[in-house]
């Protein structure tokens, strides 16, 4: 019975969190706290709230990390971007229609881009001894540069070819790594060039099974003998019913529209074997979300540098 009570407590907390966010959006609280900030009295006056209710709502939003309290007692949106929080709420509002198969406007972003970028960077840091080569040519197909920048910082002789995207260019410029990157105007996977390693960070979850199978075939052809393919993905279990963080994230992908889905390790292993890869393994960087690195190798001996 204790396990059942624990699960019920989780449901109650989830419902309370969702209700607090929805109320904050509908009552204009998120918009008000995105500017100069406000304490409970000021918020109650600005948004027409009961003062006691305003105080409890601020405390609830603070416990969720949505708002933060300054030294002067005023609360502000923690990210400084109320529009981003509201956009996440709007996306979940589209879930009922998405579950009925009603097509919406599919998002180009793979989940929460800032969260995924942070996870990619941390995964490289934790798995550095297994991941980073001393030199070589890398093909990066990720929509965010955080994962591959972990390579370039740790390996001075690494060279990177990646798709030309404004977000990636900006990240590379901030890291002062422009001299080590080549920005390609077309899809790098369709080129005739070959590489020592290929990287994809949270990209498979935005594609359907057949699209992933075709992609792995293209990447096999782009790798030199002995070259490695590295995939960073959120992995549910084989029954697709856990862990909870992965399943809720997969539901978020449904709400976004498009064909996004999370796949278990067995799906990746099957696609990789069909493409010709060997030595398929998974590495766990032990991050807050169930993120794992899947590594596979093209048969053959690496060429001498």
Coordinates of C-alpha atoms in Angstrom, one line a residue:
X1 CA 0.0 0.0 0.0
X2 CA 2.9 2.4 0.7
X3 CA 4.0 2.2 -2.9
X4 CA 0.5 3.0 -4.1
X5 CA 0.3 6.0 -1.7
X6 CA 3.7 7.2 -3.0
X7 CA 2.5 7.0 -6.6
X8 CA -0.7 8.9 -5.7
X9 CA 1.3 11.6 -4.0
X10 CA 3.3 12.0 -7.3
X11 CA 0.0 12.4 -9.2
X12 CA -1.2 15.0 -6.7
X13 CA 2.0 17.0 -6.9
X14 CA 1.9 16.8 -10.7
X15 CA -1.7 18.0 -10.9
X16 CA -0.9 20.8 -8.4
X17 CA 2.1 21.9 -10.4
X18 CA 0.2 22.0 -13.7
X19 CA -2.7 23.9 -12.0
X20 CA -0.3 26.5 -10.6
X21 CA 1.4 27.1 -14.0
X22 CA -2.0 27.3 -15.8
X23 CA -3.4 29.8 -13.3
X24 CA -0.2 31.9 -13.4
X25 CA -0.5 32.0 -17.2
X26 CA -4.2 32.8 -17.3
X27 CA -4.1 35.4 -14.5
X28 CA -1.2 37.3 -16.1
X29 CA 1.2 36.4 -13.3
X30 CA 3.9 35.1 -15.7
X31 CA 3.8 38.3 -17.7
X32 CA 4.0 40.5 -14.6
X33 CA 6.9 38.7 -13.2
X34 CA 8.9 38.7 -16.4
X35 CA 9.6 42.4 -16.1
X36 CA 10.5 44.3 -12.9
X37 CA 9.2 41.6 -10.6
X38 CA 6.8 41.9 -7.7
X39 CA 6.2 40.7 -4.1
X40 CA 3.0 39.2 -3.0
X41 CA 1.3 42.5 -2.2
X42 CA 2.3 44.1 -5.6
X43 CA 1.3 41.0 -7.5
X44 CA -2.1 40.8 -5.8
X45 CA -2.8 44.4 -6.7
X46 CA -1.5 44.1 -10.3
X47 CA -3.3 40.9 -11.2
X48 CA -6.5 41.2 -9.0
X49 CA -5.6 38.4 -6.7
X50 CA -6.2 37.7 -3.0
X51 CA -3.0 38.5 -1.1
X52 CA -2.9 35.1 0.6
X53 CA -3.5 33.4 -2.7
X54 CA -0.7 35.4 -4.4
X55 CA 1.7 34.5 -1.6
X56 CA 1.0 30.8 -2.0
X57 CA 1.1 30.9 -5.8
X58 CA 4.5 32.5 -5.6
X59 CA 5.8 29.9 -3.2
X60 CA 4.5 27.1 -5.5
X61 CA 6.1 28.6 -8.6
X62 CA 9.3 29.1 -6.6
X63 CA 9.3 25.4 -5.6
X64 CA 9.1 24.5 -9.3
X65 CA 12.0 26.7 -10.2
X66 CA 9.8 28.9 -12.4
X67 CA 10.3 32.0 -10.4
X68 CA 13.2 33.1 -8.1
X69 CA 13.1 35.6 -5.2
X70 CA 15.5 38.5 -5.1
X71 CA 17.2 39.9 -2.0
X72 CA 14.6 42.7 -2.0
X73 CA 11.8 40.2 -1.7
X74 CA 10.5 40.6 -5.3
X75 CA 9.9 37.5 -7.4
X76 CA 10.9 37.3 -11.1
X77 CA 10.7 34.6 -13.8
X78 CA 13.9 32.5 -13.2
X79 CA 14.8 32.3 -16.9
X80 CA 13.9 36.0 -17.5
X81 CA 11.7 34.8 -20.4
X82 CA 8.0 34.5 -19.5
X83 CA 7.3 33.9 -23.2
X84 CA 9.3 30.6 -23.1
X85 CA 7.3 29.3 -20.1
X86 CA 4.0 30.3 -21.8
X87 CA 5.1 28.6 -25.0
X88 CA 5.7 25.3 -23.1
X89 CA 2.2 25.6 -21.5
X90 CA 0.6 26.2 -25.0
X91 CA 2.3 23.1 -26.3
X92 CA 0.8 21.0 -23.6
X93 CA -2.6 22.5 -24.3
X94 CA -2.3 21.0 -27.8
X95 CA -2.0 17.5 -26.4
X96 CA -5.7 16.4 -26.5
X97 CA -5.9 17.2 -30.2
X98 CA -2.5 15.6 -30.9
X99 CA -3.6 12.4 -29.2
X100 CA -6.6 12.3 -31.5
X101 CA -4.3 12.6 -34.5
X102 CA -5.3 16.1 -35.3
X103 CA -2.3 17.6 -37.1
X104 CA -0.9 20.8 -35.6
X105 CA 2.1 22.9 -36.3
X106 CA 5.1 20.6 -35.7
X107 CA 8.0 22.1 -33.8
X108 CA 11.4 22.2 -35.4
X109 CA 13.0 21.9 -31.9
X110 CA 13.8 18.5 -30.4
X111 CA 12.0 18.9 -27.1
X112 CA 13.5 21.7 -24.9
X113 CA 16.6 22.8 -26.8
X114 CA 18.3 24.5 -23.8
X115 CA 17.8 21.4 -21.6
X116 CA 19.1 19.1 -24.3
X117 CA 22.1 21.3 -25.0
X118 CA 23.0 21.2 -21.3
X119 CA 22.6 17.4 -21.1
X120 CA 24.8 17.0 -24.2
X121 CA 27.6 19.1 -22.8
X122 CA 27.5 17.3 -19.5
X123 CA 27.5 13.9 -21.1
X124 CA 30.7 14.8 -23.0
X125 CA 32.3 15.9 -19.7
X126 CA 31.4 12.8 -17.8
X127 CA 32.4 10.4 -20.6
X128 CA 35.4 12.3 -21.8
X129 CA 37.9 9.5 -21.4
X130 CA 35.7 7.2 -23.7
X131 CA 34.6 9.8 -26.2
X132 CA 37.2 12.3 -27.2
X133 CA 39.8 11.4 -29.9
X134 CA 43.2 13.1 -30.1
X135 CA 42.6 14.1 -33.7
X136 CA 40.5 13.5 -36.7
X137 CA 37.6 14.7 -38.8
X138 CA 34.2 14.8 -37.2
X139 CA 30.8 15.1 -38.9
X140 CA 28.3 16.6 -36.5
X141 CA 24.6 16.5 -37.5
X142 CA 23.2 17.9 -34.2
X143 CA 21.0 21.0 -34.1
X144 CA 23.0 22.3 -31.2
X145 CA 26.8 22.7 -30.9
X146 CA 27.1 22.0 -27.2
X147 CA 27.9 18.3 -27.7
X148 CA 30.6 18.7 -30.3
X149 CA 32.1 21.7 -28.6
X150 CA 33.0 19.3 -25.8
X151 CA 35.2 17.5 -28.3
X152 CA 36.9 20.5 -29.7
X153 CA 37.8 21.8 -26.3
X154 CA 39.3 18.5 -25.3
X155 CA 41.1 17.6 -28.5
X156 CA 43.0 20.5 -30.2
X157 CA 43.5 18.6 -33.5
X158 CA 39.9 17.7 -34.1
X159 CA 38.2 19.3 -37.1
X160 CA 34.4 19.5 -37.4
X161 CA 32.1 19.7 -40.4
X162 CA 28.5 20.6 -39.6
X163 CA 25.3 21.9 -41.1
X164 CA 25.2 25.7 -41.4
X165 CA 22.7 26.8 -38.7
X166 CA 22.5 30.2 -37.0
X167 CA 22.3 28.7 -33.5
X168 CA 25.4 26.5 -34.1
X169 CA 27.4 29.4 -35.7
X170 CA 26.6 31.6 -32.6
X171 CA 27.7 28.9 -30.2
X172 CA 30.9 28.3 -32.0
X173 CA 31.6 32.0 -32.1
X174 CA 31.1 32.4 -28.4
X175 CA 33.5 29.5 -27.8
X176 CA 36.0 31.1 -30.2
X177 CA 36.3 27.9 -32.2
X178 CA 35.5 29.2 -35.7
X179 CA 38.8 28.1 -37.1
X180 CA 38.1 24.4 -36.4
X181 CA 34.6 24.3 -37.9
X182 CA 33.5 24.0 -41.6
X183 CA 29.9 25.0 -42.2
X184 CA 28.2 23.1 -45.0
X185 CA 25.3 24.6 -46.8
X186 CA 23.6 21.2 -47.6
X187 CA 22.9 18.1 -45.5
X188 CA 26.4 16.7 -44.7
X189 CA 25.1 13.2 -44.6
X190 CA 24.5 13.4 -48.4
X191 CA 28.0 14.5 -49.3
X192 CA 30.8 12.3 -50.6
X193 CA 33.3 13.3 -47.9
X194 CA 34.3 10.8 -45.2
X195 CA 35.0 11.2 -41.5
X196 CA 36.6 9.5 -38.5
X197 CA 33.5 10.0 -36.3
X198 CA 29.9 11.1 -36.7
X199 CA 27.8 12.6 -34.0
X200 CA 24.1 13.1 -33.5
X201 CA 22.7 14.6 -30.4
X202 CA 19.0 14.0 -29.7
X203 CA 18.2 13.8 -33.5
X204 CA 16.7 10.4 -33.8
X205 CA 13.7 11.2 -31.6
X206 CA 12.5 13.7 -34.3
X207 CA 12.5 11.0 -37.0
X208 CA 10.4 8.0 -37.7
X209 CA 11.9 4.5 -37.7
X210 CA 12.4 4.2 -41.5
X211 CA 14.0 7.7 -41.6
X212 CA 16.4 6.6 -38.8
X213 CA 17.2 3.5 -40.7
X214 CA 18.0 5.4 -43.9
X215 CA 20.1 8.0 -41.9
X216 CA 22.3 5.2 -40.3
X217 CA 22.9 3.8 -43.8
X218 CA 24.0 7.2 -45.1
X219 CA 26.3 7.7 -42.0
X220 CA 27.9 4.3 -42.5
X221 CA 28.9 5.4 -46.0
X222 CA 30.3 8.7 -44.6
X223 CA 32.6 7.0 -42.1
X224 CA 36.1 5.7 -42.8
X225 CA 37.0 2.1 -41.9
X226 CA 37.1 1.8 -38.2
X227 CA 35.1 5.1 -37.8
X228 CA 32.7 5.5 -35.0
X229 CA 29.1 6.7 -34.8
X230 CA 28.0 8.3 -31.5
X231 CA 24.4 9.0 -30.7
X232 CA 23.1 10.7 -27.5
X233 CA 19.5 10.0 -26.9
X234 CA 16.9 9.6 -24.2
X235 CA 16.1 5.9 -23.9
X236 CA 12.9 4.4 -22.5
X237 CA 13.0 0.8 -21.3
X238 CA 12.1 -2.0 -23.7
X239 CA 8.5 -2.2 -22.5
X240 CA 8.1 1.6 -23.3
X241 CA 6.5 2.1 -19.9
X242 CA 9.4 3.7 -18.0
X243 CA 11.3 5.4 -16.5
X244 CA 8.8 8.1 -15.8
X245 CA 11.0 11.0 -17.0
X246 CA 11.4 9.3 -20.4
X247 CA 7.7 8.5 -20.8
X248 CA 6.6 12.0 -20.0
X249 CA 9.2 13.4 -22.4
X250 CA 7.8 11.1 -25.1
X251 CA 4.3 12.5 -24.4
X252 CA 5.8 16.0 -24.8
X253 CA 7.0 15.0 -28.3
X254 CA 3.4 13.9 -29.2
X255 CA 2.1 17.3 -28.1
X256 CA 4.7 19.1 -30.3
X257 CA 3.3 17.5 -33.4
X258 CA 5.3 15.8 -36.1
X259 CA 6.6 12.2 -35.9
X260 CA 8.8 12.6 -32.8
X261 CA 9.1 9.5 -30.7
X262 CA 11.5 7.8 -28.2
X263 CA 12.9 4.4 -29.1
X264 CA 14.4 1.7 -26.9
X265 CA 18.0 0.6 -27.2
X266 CA 16.9 -2.5 -29.2
X267 CA 15.5 -0.3 -32.0
X268 CA 18.8 1.5 -32.3
X269 CA 20.8 -1.7 -32.2
X270 CA 18.6 -3.2 -35.0
X271 CA 18.9 -0.1 -37.3
X272 CA 22.7 0.0 -36.7
X273 CA 23.2 -3.7 -37.5
X274 CA 21.1 -3.4 -40.6
X275 CA 23.3 -0.5 -41.8
X276 CA 26.5 -2.6 -41.3
X277 CA 27.8 -1.3 -37.9
X278 CA 29.4 -3.5 -35.3
X279 CA 30.6 -3.2 -31.7
X280 CA 27.3 -1.6 -30.7
X281 CA 27.3 -0.5 -27.0
X282 CA 25.6 1.9 -24.7
X283 CA 27.3 4.2 -22.1
X284 CA 25.4 5.8 -19.2
X285 CA 26.7 9.2 -18.1
X286 CA 24.2 9.1 -15.1
X287 CA 22.4 12.4 -15.9
X288 CA 19.2 13.6 -14.3
X289 CA 17.2 12.4 -17.3
X290 CA 17.6 8.8 -18.7
X291 CA 20.1 9.9 -21.4
X292 CA 22.6 7.4 -22.8
X293 CA 25.3 7.4 -25.4
X294 CA 25.0 4.7 -28.1
X295 CA 28.3 3.9 -29.9
X296 CA 28.8 1.8 -33.0
X297 CA 31.8 1.2 -35.3
X298 CA 32.2 0.7 -39.0
X299 CA 34.2 -2.5 -39.6
X300 CA 37.8 -2.2 -40.7
X301 CA 41.1 -0.7 -39.3
X302 CA 41.4 3.0 -39.0
X303 CA 43.8 4.6 -41.5
X304 CA 47.2 5.8 -40.3
X305 CA 47.2 9.6 -39.7

